[in-house]
Amino acid sequence: MEFDVLVDVRLRGGISDPAGATIERALPALGYDGVSGVSVGKTVRFTMEAADEAEAAARAGDLCASFLTNPVIEDAEVTVRPADG
Amino acid sequence: MATTVGVVVFPGTNCEMDAVTAVEGLGGSGRLLWHGDDDLSGVDAVVVPGGFAHGDYLRPGAIARFSPMMGAVARFAADGGPVVGICNGFQVLTEAGLLPGALQKNRGLKFLCQPATLRVETTASALTGRASVGDELSVPINHFEGNYTCDDETLARLRDEDRIVLRYVDNPNGSMDDIAAVCNEGRNVVGLMPHPERACDELLGSADGAILMASLLAAA
């Protein structure tokens, strides 16, 4: 089966996020008050062949831990669902 | 025979000739090592130089560490061979697991390109054998992701084992404990964000990097 995988990579708490800080600082000038906690991460999407959803989730988790994220500075949330027909 | 320093070249590396020129100015011989090859025969020491290996896509060093040459460098390091990663090369060595920690974005919002004063903290490393503890060296930095970080346990080990090789005198980028360079347990693998190869001639504003590059040659 084919599965669509979405990996949402975020900087861990306490890790410097200049892009998020810059966006947050710009918001009041644009009239958007009261917005806080802006953080910028990245998403990685791919399709993966696997026997079932559990195997796809396990392989995607391995890929994420070994390559797509650096666990010293990043966390990730992995979402797996069957690919559209 | 002159000591041969292999200088790894990835797509996007841009400091390889600076490293070769510095090595040759100190009486060594420089040899470029293409990342897709894996032959280190005849090489006495390795420099992983600065630049933007593989465009820094995903993260600096994340893709470079899978190159065949990095497998050869890891084996060379495991056999005790001296390896120094400079700037992007430091990032590659942390991603490859040859050095602990990671380089996050600078504390300020700026790419930094300026001289930095470094204090030599230990002479027991492949980069500092010819220096003296307490030496202050003016060496340029040139980076956006140079803010060294690691977990508390790793930092405690680095301190206890005397593995913080260089510290910034005036921390420019937010690095934890002012760290500019660290080494592995064997002390033969060193990573640093500053560029000693760009400070080997007074014409460039400082020759203070020469003692670090000479230490690498002496360690080979």
Short mmCIF file of C-alpha atoms in Angstrom, two decimals:
data_model
loop_
_atom_site.label_atom_id
_atom_site.label_comp_id
_atom_site.label_asym_id
_atom_site.label_seq_id
_atom_site.Cartn_x
_atom_site.Cartn_y
_atom_site.Cartn_z
CA MET A 1 0.00 0.00 0.00
CA GLU A 2 1.02 3.60 -0.45
CA PHE A 3 0.83 6.07 2.41
CA ASP A 4 1.07 9.84 2.45
CA VAL A 5 3.47 10.98 5.16
CA LEU A 6 3.66 14.49 6.55
CA VAL A 7 6.54 15.40 8.86
CA ASP A 8 6.13 18.63 10.82
CA VAL A 9 9.59 19.68 12.04
CA ARG A 10 9.75 22.21 14.88
CA LEU A 11 12.62 23.76 16.78
CA ARG A 12 12.71 22.53 20.35
CA GLY A 13 11.96 24.91 23.20
CA GLY A 14 14.85 27.26 23.91
CA ILE A 15 16.37 26.89 20.45
CA SER A 16 17.01 30.15 18.62
CA ASP A 17 14.34 30.93 15.99
CA PRO A 18 15.33 34.16 14.20
CA ALA A 19 12.68 33.72 11.51
CA GLY A 20 9.88 33.36 14.06
CA ALA A 21 11.18 36.28 16.13
CA THR A 22 11.41 38.52 13.06
CA ILE A 23 7.87 37.72 11.95
CA GLU A 24 6.54 38.32 15.46
CA ARG A 25 8.26 41.70 15.66
CA ALA A 26 6.79 42.76 12.32
CA LEU A 27 3.19 41.93 13.21
CA PRO A 28 2.28 45.03 15.29
CA ALA A 29 3.38 47.31 12.45
CA LEU A 30 0.94 45.46 10.21
CA GLY A 31 -1.89 45.95 12.71
CA TYR A 32 -1.86 42.42 14.12
CA ASP A 33 -1.62 42.96 17.86
CA GLY A 34 -1.84 40.17 20.41
CA VAL A 35 -0.04 37.55 18.35
CA SER A 36 2.69 35.71 20.23
CA GLY A 37 4.65 32.46 20.18
CA VAL A 38 5.43 32.65 16.47
CA SER A 39 7.71 29.83 15.43
CA VAL A 40 8.89 28.79 11.99
CA GLY A 41 9.54 25.15 11.20
CA LYS A 42 9.34 23.08 8.07
CA THR A 43 7.20 20.36 6.64
CA VAL A 44 8.40 17.41 4.61
CA ARG A 45 5.85 15.40 2.61
CA PHE A 46 6.39 12.12 0.81
CA THR A 47 4.69 8.89 -0.10
CA MET A 48 5.92 5.58 1.22
CA GLU A 49 5.27 1.95 0.33
CA ALA A 50 4.44 -0.22 3.34
CA ALA A 51 2.41 -3.30 4.19
CA ASP A 52 0.17 -1.39 6.57
CA GLU A 53 -0.16 1.89 8.41
CA ALA A 54 1.80 0.70 11.45
CA GLU A 55 4.80 -0.24 9.30
CA ALA A 56 4.59 3.06 7.43
CA ALA A 57 4.51 4.97 10.72
CA ALA A 58 7.48 3.03 12.09
CA ARG A 59 9.60 3.53 8.96
CA ALA A 60 8.67 7.20 8.71
CA GLY A 61 9.58 7.62 12.38
CA ASP A 62 12.99 6.05 11.78
CA LEU A 63 13.59 8.24 8.74
CA CYS A 64 12.61 11.26 10.76
CA ALA A 65 14.91 10.43 13.68
CA SER A 66 17.91 9.48 11.55
CA PHE A 67 17.77 12.15 8.85
CA LEU A 68 14.90 14.61 8.70
CA THR A 69 15.47 16.04 12.18
CA ASN A 70 18.46 16.72 14.39
CA PRO A 71 17.19 15.64 17.82
CA VAL A 72 19.57 18.03 19.59
CA ILE A 73 17.63 21.02 18.28
CA GLU A 74 14.42 19.75 16.64
CA ASP A 75 11.25 17.78 17.36
CA ALA A 76 8.87 16.40 14.78
CA GLU A 77 5.32 15.16 14.53
CA VAL A 78 4.74 12.48 11.89
CA THR A 79 1.30 11.96 10.35
CA VAL A 80 0.62 8.93 8.15
CA ARG A 81 -2.52 8.23 6.15
CA PRO A 82 -3.38 5.97 3.21
CA ALA A 83 -2.60 7.68 -0.09
CA ASP A 84 -5.57 8.87 -2.15
CA GLY A 85 -6.58 6.24 -4.72
CA MET B 1 57.83 13.83 2.58
CA ALA B 2 55.51 16.70 3.32
CA THR B 3 52.54 15.97 5.51
CA THR B 4 49.49 15.51 3.28
CA VAL B 5 46.25 17.10 4.42
CA GLY B 6 43.14 15.94 2.62
CA VAL B 7 40.49 18.64 2.19
CA VAL B 8 36.97 17.33 1.59
CA VAL B 9 34.96 18.98 -1.18
CA PHE B 10 31.17 18.70 -1.32
CA PRO B 11 28.96 20.46 -3.86
CA GLY B 12 28.73 23.93 -2.28
CA THR B 13 32.00 23.84 -0.35
CA ASN B 14 33.79 27.16 -0.85
CA CYS B 15 36.77 27.27 1.54
CA GLU B 16 38.76 24.33 0.21
CA MET B 17 41.45 26.40 -1.49
CA ASP B 18 41.86 28.60 1.59
CA ALA B 19 42.61 25.42 3.55
CA VAL B 20 45.00 24.04 0.92
CA THR B 21 46.83 27.39 0.68
CA ALA B 22 47.18 27.60 4.46
CA VAL B 23 48.51 24.03 4.68
CA GLU B 24 51.01 24.59 1.86
CA GLY B 25 52.16 27.88 3.38
CA LEU B 26 53.10 25.88 6.47
CA GLY B 27 55.11 23.33 4.50
CA GLY B 28 52.41 20.71 4.13
CA SER B 29 50.81 19.35 1.01
CA GLY B 30 47.09 19.79 0.34
CA ARG B 31 44.95 17.31 -1.56
CA LEU B 32 41.32 17.87 -2.50
CA LEU B 33 39.04 14.91 -1.71
CA TRP B 34 35.81 14.72 -3.73
CA HIS B 35 32.87 13.73 -1.53
CA GLY B 36 31.80 10.94 -3.85
CA ASP B 37 35.15 9.14 -3.51
CA ASP B 38 36.19 7.19 -0.43
CA ASP B 39 39.96 6.85 -0.80
CA LEU B 40 42.07 8.40 1.95
CA SER B 41 45.27 6.51 1.16
CA GLY B 42 48.34 8.66 1.67
CA VAL B 43 46.41 11.27 3.65
CA ASP B 44 47.86 12.15 7.06
CA ALA B 45 45.15 14.55 8.27
CA VAL B 46 41.73 15.68 7.08
CA VAL B 47 40.09 19.09 6.96
CA VAL B 48 36.34 19.33 6.39
CA PRO B 49 36.21 22.94 5.21
CA GLY B 50 33.61 25.66 5.23
CA GLY B 51 30.91 26.52 2.74
CA PHE B 52 27.38 25.34 2.13
CA ALA B 53 27.65 21.61 1.50
CA HIS B 54 24.66 20.46 -0.57
CA GLY B 55 23.26 23.98 -0.27
CA ASP B 56 22.69 23.47 3.47
CA TYR B 57 19.37 21.91 2.40
CA LEU B 58 17.39 20.31 5.22
CA ARG B 59 20.04 21.44 7.76
CA PRO B 60 23.73 22.36 7.43
CA GLY B 61 25.64 19.10 7.17
CA ALA B 62 22.55 16.88 7.14
CA ILE B 63 23.08 15.54 3.62
CA ALA B 64 26.87 15.82 3.50
CA ARG B 65 27.29 13.23 6.21
CA PHE B 66 25.94 10.52 3.90
CA SER B 67 28.72 11.05 1.34
CA PRO B 68 31.04 8.09 0.74
CA MET B 69 33.99 10.30 1.74
CA MET B 70 32.44 10.91 5.16
CA GLY B 71 32.35 7.15 5.75
CA ALA B 72 36.07 7.07 4.98
CA VAL B 73 36.66 10.08 7.25
CA ALA B 74 34.78 8.36 10.09
CA ARG B 75 37.00 5.26 9.73
CA PHE B 76 40.12 7.46 9.56
CA ALA B 77 39.00 9.22 12.76
CA ALA B 78 38.24 5.92 14.48
CA ASP B 79 41.83 4.85 13.75
CA GLY B 80 43.08 8.00 15.48
CA GLY B 81 43.66 10.13 12.37
CA PRO B 82 43.45 13.89 12.96
CA VAL B 83 40.29 15.50 11.55
CA VAL B 84 39.33 19.16 11.81
CA GLY B 85 35.95 20.54 10.74
CA ILE B 86 35.87 24.27 10.12
CA CYS B 87 32.56 26.19 10.12
CA ASN B 88 30.27 24.17 7.80
CA GLY B 89 32.73 21.32 8.36
CA PHE B 90 32.02 21.53 12.11
CA GLN B 91 28.31 21.29 11.31
CA VAL B 92 29.00 18.24 9.12
CA LEU B 93 30.98 16.53 11.91
CA THR B 94 28.19 17.08 14.47
CA GLU B 95 25.58 15.77 12.03
CA ALA B 96 27.82 12.75 11.37
CA GLY B 97 28.00 12.04 15.10
CA LEU B 98 31.79 12.49 15.19
CA LEU B 99 31.35 15.41 17.58
CA PRO B 100 28.60 16.04 20.17
CA GLY B 101 26.05 18.85 20.11
CA ALA B 102 24.69 20.96 17.28
CA LEU B 103 25.04 24.43 15.80
CA GLN B 104 21.84 26.44 15.97
CA LYS B 105 21.17 29.86 14.50
CA ASN B 106 23.02 32.79 16.04
CA ARG B 107 21.43 34.35 19.11
CA GLY B 108 20.97 37.65 17.28
CA LEU B 109 19.24 37.70 13.95
CA LYS B 110 22.39 38.28 11.95
CA PHE B 111 24.82 36.44 9.79
CA LEU B 112 28.17 37.30 11.40
CA CYS B 113 31.33 38.07 9.41
CA GLN B 114 33.95 39.63 11.67
CA PRO B 115 37.15 38.93 13.60
CA ALA B 116 36.67 37.02 16.85
CA THR B 117 39.11 36.64 19.73
CA LEU B 118 39.51 33.03 20.81
CA ARG B 119 41.08 31.72 24.00
CA VAL B 120 42.95 28.41 23.85
CA GLU B 121 41.48 26.22 26.61
CA THR B 122 43.46 23.01 26.12
CA THR B 123 46.52 21.98 24.17
CA ALA B 124 45.50 18.32 24.18
CA SER B 125 43.78 18.30 20.79
CA ALA B 126 44.66 17.89 17.13
CA LEU B 127 44.18 21.64 16.65
CA THR B 128 46.03 23.14 19.59
CA GLY B 129 49.12 21.02 20.32
CA ARG B 130 51.46 23.86 19.33
CA ALA B 131 49.55 26.58 21.22
CA SER B 132 49.55 27.40 24.93
CA VAL B 133 46.57 27.48 27.27
CA GLY B 134 45.47 31.08 27.62
CA ASP B 135 46.72 32.19 24.19
CA GLU B 136 44.32 34.69 22.66
CA LEU B 137 44.00 34.42 18.89
CA SER B 138 42.25 36.72 16.42
CA VAL B 139 40.48 34.54 13.87
CA PRO B 140 37.53 35.47 11.63
CA ILE B 141 34.05 34.01 11.95
CA ASN B 142 31.63 33.84 9.02
CA HIS B 143 28.38 32.09 9.88
CA PHE B 144 24.65 32.19 10.59
CA GLU B 145 24.36 28.82 12.34
CA GLY B 146 27.30 28.99 14.74
CA ASN B 147 25.56 28.99 18.10
CA TYR B 148 26.84 25.83 19.78
CA THR B 149 24.32 23.93 21.87
CA CYS B 150 24.09 20.56 23.57
CA ASP B 151 22.22 19.03 26.49
CA ASP B 152 23.37 19.70 30.08
CA GLU B 153 24.83 16.23 30.50
CA THR B 154 26.96 16.61 27.36
CA LEU B 155 28.16 20.05 28.46
CA ALA B 156 29.16 18.65 31.86
CA ARG B 157 31.14 15.88 30.14
CA LEU B 158 32.85 18.34 27.78
CA ARG B 159 33.95 20.40 30.78
CA ASP B 160 34.97 17.46 32.96
CA GLU B 161 36.96 15.85 30.16
CA ASP B 162 38.69 19.10 29.09
CA ARG B 163 37.15 18.85 25.62
CA ILE B 164 36.28 22.53 25.15
CA VAL B 165 39.21 23.44 22.91
CA LEU B 166 38.56 27.14 22.23
CA ARG B 167 36.24 29.71 23.80
CA TYR B 168 35.17 33.11 22.51
CA VAL B 169 36.49 35.94 24.67
CA ASP B 170 33.44 38.05 23.68
CA ASN B 171 30.72 35.58 22.70
CA PRO B 172 29.37 36.77 19.32
CA ASN B 173 26.65 34.22 18.61
CA GLY B 174 25.18 32.91 21.88
CA SER B 175 27.18 29.69 21.97
CA MET B 176 26.68 27.75 25.20
CA ASP B 177 29.56 28.34 27.64
CA ASP B 178 31.24 30.57 24.98
CA ILE B 179 32.25 27.43 23.08
CA ALA B 180 34.06 28.02 19.77
CA ALA B 181 35.62 24.56 19.39
CA VAL B 182 35.18 21.09 20.89
CA CYS B 183 36.92 17.76 20.41
CA ASN B 184 35.92 14.13 20.60
CA GLU B 185 36.92 11.72 23.35
CA GLY B 186 40.04 10.69 21.43
CA ARG B 187 40.97 14.39 21.00
CA ASN B 188 41.85 13.74 17.34
CA VAL B 189 38.59 15.16 15.94
CA VAL B 190 38.03 18.88 16.46
CA GLY B 191 35.27 21.17 15.21
CA LEU B 192 35.36 24.96 15.29
CA MET B 193 33.23 27.71 13.81
CA PRO B 194 36.05 30.29 13.28
CA HIS B 195 38.26 30.06 10.19
CA PRO B 196 41.95 29.62 11.12
CA GLU B 197 42.81 28.94 7.45
CA ARG B 198 41.79 32.53 6.66
CA ALA B 199 44.16 33.92 9.29
CA CYS B 200 47.51 32.48 8.27
CA ASP B 201 49.10 35.61 6.82
CA GLU B 202 49.36 39.17 8.13
CA LEU B 203 48.16 40.35 4.72
CA LEU B 204 44.76 38.91 5.67
CA GLY B 205 44.64 40.89 8.90
CA SER B 206 45.87 38.18 11.24
CA ALA B 207 48.28 35.27 11.18
CA ASP B 208 46.99 33.90 14.49
CA GLY B 209 45.30 30.95 12.79
CA ALA B 210 48.67 29.59 11.66
CA ILE B 211 49.46 28.07 15.05
CA LEU B 212 46.21 26.08 14.85
CA MET B 213 46.86 24.85 11.31
CA ALA B 214 50.49 24.08 12.27
CA SER B 215 49.18 22.06 15.22
CA LEU B 216 47.07 20.00 12.83
CA LEU B 217 50.14 19.32 10.66
CA ALA B 218 52.12 18.36 13.74
CA ALA B 219 49.36 15.98 14.88
CA ALA B 220 49.43 14.12 11.55
#
